[in-house]
Coordinates of C-alpha atoms and ligand atoms in Angstrom, one line a residue:
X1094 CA 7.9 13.5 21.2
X1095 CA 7.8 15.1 17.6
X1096 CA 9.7 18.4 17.2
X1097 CA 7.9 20.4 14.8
X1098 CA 10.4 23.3 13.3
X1099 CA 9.4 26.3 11.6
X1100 CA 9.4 26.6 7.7
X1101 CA 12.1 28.5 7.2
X1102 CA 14.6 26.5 9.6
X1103 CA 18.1 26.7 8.8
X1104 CA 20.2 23.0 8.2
X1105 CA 22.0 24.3 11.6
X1106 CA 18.8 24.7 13.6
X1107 CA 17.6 20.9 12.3
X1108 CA 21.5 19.8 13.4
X1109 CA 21.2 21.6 16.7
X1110 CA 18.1 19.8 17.5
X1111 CA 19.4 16.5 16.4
X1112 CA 22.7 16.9 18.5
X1113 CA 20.4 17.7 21.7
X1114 CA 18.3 14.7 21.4
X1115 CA 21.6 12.8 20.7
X1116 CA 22.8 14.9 23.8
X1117 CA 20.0 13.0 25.7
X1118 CA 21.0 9.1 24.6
X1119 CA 17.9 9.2 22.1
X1120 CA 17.5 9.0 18.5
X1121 CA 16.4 11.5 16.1
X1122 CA 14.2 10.4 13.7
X1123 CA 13.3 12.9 10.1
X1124 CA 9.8 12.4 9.4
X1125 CA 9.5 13.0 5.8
X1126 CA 6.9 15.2 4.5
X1127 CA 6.0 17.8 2.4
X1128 CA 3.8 20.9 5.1
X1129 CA 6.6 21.0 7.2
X1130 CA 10.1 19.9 8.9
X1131 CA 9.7 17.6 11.8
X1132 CA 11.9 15.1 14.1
X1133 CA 10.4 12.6 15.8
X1134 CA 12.1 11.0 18.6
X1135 CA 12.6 7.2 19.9
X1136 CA 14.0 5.5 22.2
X1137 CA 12.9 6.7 25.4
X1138 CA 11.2 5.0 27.9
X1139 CA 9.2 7.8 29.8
X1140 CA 8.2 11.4 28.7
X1141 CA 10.7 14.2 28.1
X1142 CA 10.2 17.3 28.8
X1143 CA 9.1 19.4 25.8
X1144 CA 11.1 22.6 27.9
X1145 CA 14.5 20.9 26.4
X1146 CA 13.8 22.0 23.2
X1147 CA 11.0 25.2 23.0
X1148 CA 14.0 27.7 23.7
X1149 CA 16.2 26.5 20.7
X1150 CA 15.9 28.3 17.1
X1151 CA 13.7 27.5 14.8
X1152 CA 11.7 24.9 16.6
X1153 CA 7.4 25.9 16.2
X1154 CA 6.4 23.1 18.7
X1155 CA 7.5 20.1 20.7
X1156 CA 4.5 18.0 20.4
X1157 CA 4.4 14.8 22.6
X1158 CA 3.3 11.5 20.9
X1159 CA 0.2 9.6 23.0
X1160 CA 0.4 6.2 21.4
X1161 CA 3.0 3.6 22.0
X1162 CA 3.8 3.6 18.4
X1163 CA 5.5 7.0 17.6
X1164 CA 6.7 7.1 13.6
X1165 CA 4.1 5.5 12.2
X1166 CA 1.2 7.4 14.0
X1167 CA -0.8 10.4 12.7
X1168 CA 0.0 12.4 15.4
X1169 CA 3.4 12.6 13.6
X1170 CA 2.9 12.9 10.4
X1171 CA -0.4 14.2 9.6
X1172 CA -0.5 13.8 5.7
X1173 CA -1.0 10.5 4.1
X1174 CA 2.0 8.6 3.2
X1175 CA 2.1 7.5 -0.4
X1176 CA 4.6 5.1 -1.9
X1177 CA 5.2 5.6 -5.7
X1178 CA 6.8 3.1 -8.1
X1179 CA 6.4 5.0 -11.7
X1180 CA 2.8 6.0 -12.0
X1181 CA 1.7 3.6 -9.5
X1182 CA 1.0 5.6 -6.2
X1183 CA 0.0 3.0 -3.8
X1184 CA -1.8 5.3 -0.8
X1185 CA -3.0 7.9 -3.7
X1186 CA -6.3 8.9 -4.8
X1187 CA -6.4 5.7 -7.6
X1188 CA -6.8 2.1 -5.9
X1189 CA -3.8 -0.2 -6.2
X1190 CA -4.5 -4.2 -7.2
X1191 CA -1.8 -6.9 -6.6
X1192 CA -3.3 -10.1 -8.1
X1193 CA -1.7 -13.1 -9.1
X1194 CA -1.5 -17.1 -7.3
X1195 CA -0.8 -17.7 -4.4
X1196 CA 2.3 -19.7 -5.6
X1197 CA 4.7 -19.6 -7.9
X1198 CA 4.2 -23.1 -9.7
X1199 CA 5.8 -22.7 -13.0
X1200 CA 7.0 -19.9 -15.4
X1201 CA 4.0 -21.2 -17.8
X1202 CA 1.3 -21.0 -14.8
X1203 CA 2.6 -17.4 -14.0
X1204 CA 2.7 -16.5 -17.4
X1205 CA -0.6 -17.1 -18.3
X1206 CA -2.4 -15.7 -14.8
X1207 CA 0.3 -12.3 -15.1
X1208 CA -0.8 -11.7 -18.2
X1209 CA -4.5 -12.8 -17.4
X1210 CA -4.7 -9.6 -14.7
X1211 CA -2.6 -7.6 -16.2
X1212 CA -5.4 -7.6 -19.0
X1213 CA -8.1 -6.7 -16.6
X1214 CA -5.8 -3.7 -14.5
X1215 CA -3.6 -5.0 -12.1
X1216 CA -0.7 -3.4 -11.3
X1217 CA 1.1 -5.8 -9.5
X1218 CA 1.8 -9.2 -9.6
X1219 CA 1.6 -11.3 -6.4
X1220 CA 3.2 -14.9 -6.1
X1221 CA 5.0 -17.0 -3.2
X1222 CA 8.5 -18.9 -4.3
X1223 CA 8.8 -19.5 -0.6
X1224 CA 5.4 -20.5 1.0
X1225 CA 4.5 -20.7 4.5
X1226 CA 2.6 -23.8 5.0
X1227 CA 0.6 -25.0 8.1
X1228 CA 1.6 -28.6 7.4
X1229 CA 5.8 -29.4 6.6
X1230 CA 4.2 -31.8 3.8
X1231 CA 2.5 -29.7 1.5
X1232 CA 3.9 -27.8 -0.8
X1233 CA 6.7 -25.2 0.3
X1234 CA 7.1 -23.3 -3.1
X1235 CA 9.8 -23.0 -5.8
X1236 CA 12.5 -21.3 -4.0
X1237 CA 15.1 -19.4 -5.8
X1238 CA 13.6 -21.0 -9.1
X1239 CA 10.4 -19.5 -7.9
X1240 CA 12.2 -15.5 -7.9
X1241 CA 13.6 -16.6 -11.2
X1242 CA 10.2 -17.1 -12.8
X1243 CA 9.0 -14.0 -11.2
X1244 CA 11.7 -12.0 -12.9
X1245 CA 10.4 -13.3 -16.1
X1246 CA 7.3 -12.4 -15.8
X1247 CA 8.3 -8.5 -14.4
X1248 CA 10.3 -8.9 -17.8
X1249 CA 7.3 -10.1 -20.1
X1250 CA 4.7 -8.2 -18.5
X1251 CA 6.2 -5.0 -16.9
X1252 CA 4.2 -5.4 -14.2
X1253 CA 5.7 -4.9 -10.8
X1254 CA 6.7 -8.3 -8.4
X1255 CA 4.9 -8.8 -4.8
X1256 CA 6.4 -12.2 -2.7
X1257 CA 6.7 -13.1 0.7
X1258 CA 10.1 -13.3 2.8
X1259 CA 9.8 -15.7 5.4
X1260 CA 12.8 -15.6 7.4
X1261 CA 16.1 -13.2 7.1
X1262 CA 18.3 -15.5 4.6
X1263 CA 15.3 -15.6 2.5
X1264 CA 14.7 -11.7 2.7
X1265 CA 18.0 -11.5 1.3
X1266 CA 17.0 -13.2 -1.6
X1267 CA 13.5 -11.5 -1.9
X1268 CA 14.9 -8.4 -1.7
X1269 CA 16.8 -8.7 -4.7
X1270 CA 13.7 -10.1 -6.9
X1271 CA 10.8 -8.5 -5.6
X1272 CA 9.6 -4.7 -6.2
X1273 CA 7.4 -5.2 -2.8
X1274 CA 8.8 -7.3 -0.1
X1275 CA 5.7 -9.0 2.1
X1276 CA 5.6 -9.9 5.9
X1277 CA 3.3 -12.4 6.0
X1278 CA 0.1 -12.9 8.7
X1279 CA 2.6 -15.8 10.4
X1280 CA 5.5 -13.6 10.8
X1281 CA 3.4 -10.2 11.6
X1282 CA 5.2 -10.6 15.2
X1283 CA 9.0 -12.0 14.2
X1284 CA 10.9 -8.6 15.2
X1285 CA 13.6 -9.7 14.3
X1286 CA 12.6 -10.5 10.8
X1287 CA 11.1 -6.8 11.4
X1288 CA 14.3 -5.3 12.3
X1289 CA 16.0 -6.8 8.9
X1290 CA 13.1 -5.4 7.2
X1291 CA 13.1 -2.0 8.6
X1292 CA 17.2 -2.1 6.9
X1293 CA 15.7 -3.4 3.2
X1294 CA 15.6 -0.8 0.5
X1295 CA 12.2 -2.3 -0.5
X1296 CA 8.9 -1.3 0.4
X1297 CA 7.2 -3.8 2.6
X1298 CA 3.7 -5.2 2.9
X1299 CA 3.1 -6.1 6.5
X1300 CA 0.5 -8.3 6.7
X1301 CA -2.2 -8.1 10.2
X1302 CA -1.1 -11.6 12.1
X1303 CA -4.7 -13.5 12.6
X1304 CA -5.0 -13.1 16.0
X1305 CA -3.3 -9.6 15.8
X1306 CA -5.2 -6.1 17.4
X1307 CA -4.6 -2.8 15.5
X1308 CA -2.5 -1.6 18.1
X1309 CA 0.0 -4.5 17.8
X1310 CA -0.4 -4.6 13.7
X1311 CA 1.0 -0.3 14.3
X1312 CA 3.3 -1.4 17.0
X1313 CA 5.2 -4.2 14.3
X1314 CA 5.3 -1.4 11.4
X1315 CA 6.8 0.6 13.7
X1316 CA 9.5 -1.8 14.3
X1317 CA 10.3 -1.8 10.6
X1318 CA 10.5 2.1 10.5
X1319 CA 12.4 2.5 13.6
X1320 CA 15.3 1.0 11.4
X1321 CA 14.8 3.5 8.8
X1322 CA 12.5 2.0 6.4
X1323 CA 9.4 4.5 5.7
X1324 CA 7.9 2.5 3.0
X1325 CA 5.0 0.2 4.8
X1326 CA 1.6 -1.0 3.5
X1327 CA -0.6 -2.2 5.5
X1328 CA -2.7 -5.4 4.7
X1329 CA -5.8 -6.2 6.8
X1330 CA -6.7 -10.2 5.8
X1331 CA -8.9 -11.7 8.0
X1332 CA -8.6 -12.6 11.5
X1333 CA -9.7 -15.7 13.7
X1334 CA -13.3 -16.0 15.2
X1335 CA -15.8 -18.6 15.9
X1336 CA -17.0 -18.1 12.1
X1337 CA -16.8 -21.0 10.3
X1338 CA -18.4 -20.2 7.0
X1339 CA -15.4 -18.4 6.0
X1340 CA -11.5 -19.2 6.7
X1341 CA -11.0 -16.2 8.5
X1342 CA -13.3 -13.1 9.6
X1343 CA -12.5 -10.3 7.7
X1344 CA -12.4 -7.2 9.7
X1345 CA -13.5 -4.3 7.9
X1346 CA -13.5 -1.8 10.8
X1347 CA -10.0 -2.3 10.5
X1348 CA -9.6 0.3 7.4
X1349 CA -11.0 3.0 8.9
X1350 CA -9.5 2.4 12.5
X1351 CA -5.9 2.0 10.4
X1352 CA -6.7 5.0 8.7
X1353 CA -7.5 7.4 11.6
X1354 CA -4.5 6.0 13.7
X1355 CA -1.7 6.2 10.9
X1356 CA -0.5 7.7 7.8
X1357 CA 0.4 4.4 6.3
X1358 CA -1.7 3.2 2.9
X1359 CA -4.1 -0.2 3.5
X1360 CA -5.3 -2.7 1.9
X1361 CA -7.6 -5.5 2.0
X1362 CA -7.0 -8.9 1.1
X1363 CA -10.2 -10.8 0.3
X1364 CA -9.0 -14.0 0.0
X1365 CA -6.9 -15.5 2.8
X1366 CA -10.4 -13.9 4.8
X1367 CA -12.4 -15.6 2.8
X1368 CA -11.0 -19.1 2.0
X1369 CA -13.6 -19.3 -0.4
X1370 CA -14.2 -17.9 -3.8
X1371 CA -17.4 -16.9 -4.0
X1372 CA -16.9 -14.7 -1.2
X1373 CA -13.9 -12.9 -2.8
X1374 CA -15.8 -10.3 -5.0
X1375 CA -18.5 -9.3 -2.3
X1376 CA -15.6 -8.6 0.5
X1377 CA -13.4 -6.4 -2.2
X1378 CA -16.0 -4.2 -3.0
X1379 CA -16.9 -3.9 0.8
X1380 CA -13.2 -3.4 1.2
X1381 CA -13.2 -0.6 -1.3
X1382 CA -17.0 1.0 0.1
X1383 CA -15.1 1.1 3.3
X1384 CA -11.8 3.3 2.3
X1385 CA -9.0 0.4 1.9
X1386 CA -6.3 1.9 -0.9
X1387 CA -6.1 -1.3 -2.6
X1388 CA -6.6 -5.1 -2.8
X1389 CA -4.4 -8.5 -3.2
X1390 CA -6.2 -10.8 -4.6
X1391 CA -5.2 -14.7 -5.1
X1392 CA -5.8 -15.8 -9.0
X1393 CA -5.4 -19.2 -10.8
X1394 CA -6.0 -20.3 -14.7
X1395 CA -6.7 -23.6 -13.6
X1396 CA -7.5 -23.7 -9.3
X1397 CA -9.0 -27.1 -9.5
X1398 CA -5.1 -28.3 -9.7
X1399 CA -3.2 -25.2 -7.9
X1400 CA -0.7 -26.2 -5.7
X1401 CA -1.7 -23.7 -2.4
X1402 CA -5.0 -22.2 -2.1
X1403 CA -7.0 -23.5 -5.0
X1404 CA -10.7 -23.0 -3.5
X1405 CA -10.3 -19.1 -2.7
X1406 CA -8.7 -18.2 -6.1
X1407 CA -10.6 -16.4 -8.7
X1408 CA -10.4 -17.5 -12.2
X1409 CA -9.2 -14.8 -14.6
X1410 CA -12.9 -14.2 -15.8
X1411 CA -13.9 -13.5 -12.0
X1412 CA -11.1 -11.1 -11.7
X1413 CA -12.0 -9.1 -14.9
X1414 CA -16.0 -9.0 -12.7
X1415 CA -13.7 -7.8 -10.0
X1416 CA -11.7 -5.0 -11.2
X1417 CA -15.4 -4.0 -13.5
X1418 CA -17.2 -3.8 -9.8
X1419 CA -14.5 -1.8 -8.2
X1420 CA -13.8 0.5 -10.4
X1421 CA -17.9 1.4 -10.2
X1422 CA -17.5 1.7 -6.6
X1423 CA -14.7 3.7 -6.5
X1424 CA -15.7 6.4 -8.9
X1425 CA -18.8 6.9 -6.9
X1426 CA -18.4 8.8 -3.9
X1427 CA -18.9 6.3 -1.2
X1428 CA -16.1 6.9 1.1
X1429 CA -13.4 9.1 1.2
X1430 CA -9.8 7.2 -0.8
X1431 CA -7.8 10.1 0.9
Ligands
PEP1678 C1 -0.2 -15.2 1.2 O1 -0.4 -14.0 0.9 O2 0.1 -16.1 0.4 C2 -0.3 -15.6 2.6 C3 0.3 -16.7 3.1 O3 -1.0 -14.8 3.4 P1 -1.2 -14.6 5.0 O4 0.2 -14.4 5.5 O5 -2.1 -13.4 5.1 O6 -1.8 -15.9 5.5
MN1679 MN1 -2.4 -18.1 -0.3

């Protein structure tokens, strides 16, 4: 249920409402936004009856919520939600690029990559100090050292810190380091990690788990905003099929299905899809053709030797051809980056 009020809705009409839907065990919820005041409500299990609250003042419209997922849906908040850090307006009208490795080697390696795609346009820099690995042998990531260096580089370059919490002691840590915290494909599912997320000050990218449908990619956002954490990008990178000419199938049908359902910004990631990197450039600009609000993007001076993910990271120069094509595509008006 979303409780609409009317614009000109006293502080003691907004309280009202709140105390009735505390009145009935449930939670009120303020959905920010700039048309209009609304509530949303969670925590109950069946329908309530939009009755309770027409007759008090200053409510327009008690609007109940179809989808399992409530705060996160459209049908809540209509307008697009867009997170701003400076200038940067990830879920704007401009298209958002986190590049970067995909770990955080050494303060020289990220050095020389941060200031590689900051050159070419990225805005944010992307790097894992604690890796989550498919085999306990290979290499787990820098650790603490790891958020160390990736202060640095904020430092050298000024450009803003993406890295991966992957499990609630080291969300503590990440939290502290990073301007973006990100949920990786593994841990899409780990509500309780979700839960600790939804409490973090820090926006989070939530990446689609590879096996994950829409409706349970909306369903673990909402978890995080249930806690009170409105700051949520979506990353669609690649799910399983029977393909085998590319690490994982990107679904580009995600964006627009994303973008009709919620209000949250989405991006594409290219290159956990593609495994490969001569795939990378092609999928981006299919990711932009088809609406996504931005791209992360793994990078690497010097793959042949990278620690994590060396055959899907572009070298610098391929970035630069990267950011060039994108920027064509999305100054043309192919599809609609609203
Ligand atoms: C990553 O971004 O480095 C990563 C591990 O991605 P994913 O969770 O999508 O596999
Ligand atoms: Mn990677």
């Amino acid at each position: 249920m979303l409780i609409v009020m009317q614009k000109d809705a006293t502080q003691e009409q907004i309280d009202r409402v709140n105390e009735e839907i505390k009145n009935l065990g449930l939670t009120p919820v303020p959905i920010p936004g700039s048309q209009r005041i609304a509530i949303g409500i969670i925590g109950n299990t069946g329908a309530i009856d939009p009755a309770l609250f027409f007759e008090l003042d200053g409510v327009k419209e008690a609007i109940p919520v179809s989808k399992p997922y409530k705060l996160v849906s459209r049908e809540v908040k209509p307008e697009n939600t867009v997170i701003p850090f400076g200038d940067i307006k990830v879920g704007g009208s401009e298209l958002t690029v986190i590049a970067g490795p995909c770990a955080v080697e050494s303060l020289e390696q990220c050095l020389t990559i941060a200031r590689a795609v900051k050159k070419a346009g990225a805005h944010f820099f992307r790097g894992g100090a604690f890796k989550p690995r498919t085999s306990p042998y290979s290499f787990q990531g820098l650790g603490e050292k790891g958020l160390e260096i990736l202060i640095r580089v904020r430092e050298e370059t000024g450009l803003l810190i993406v890295t991966e919490a992957i499990d609630h002691d080291v969300l503590s840590l990440v939290e502290e380091a990073a301007d973006i915290v990100q949920i990786g494909a593994r841990n899409m599912q780990n509500f309780s990690l979700l839960k600790r997320a939804g409490k973090s000050p820090k926006p989070i990218l939530l990446k689609r788990g590879m096996s994950a449908t829409i409706e349970e990619l909306l369903m673990a956002a909402e978890y995080i905003m249930a806690e009170g954490n409105h700051q949520i990008i979506l990353c669609e990178r690649g799910v399983r099929t029977f393909a085998d000419h590319s690490r994982n199938t990107l679904d580009l049908s995600a964006i627009p299905a994303v973008k009709s359902l919620s209000h949250l910004p989405i991006i594409v990631d290219p290159s956990h899809a593609a495994g490969k990197r001569d795939q990378v450039i092609p999928l981006s600009r299919g990711a932009i053709a088809v609406g996504a609000h931005g791209l992360i993007v793994e990078v690497h001076h010097d793959p042949l030797h990278a620690l994590s993910d060396g055959p899907q990271s572009l070298y610098p120069e391929q970035f630069e051809e990267l950011m060039r094509s994108i920027r064509m595509l999305a100054g043309l008006p192919l599809a609609a980056h609203k």
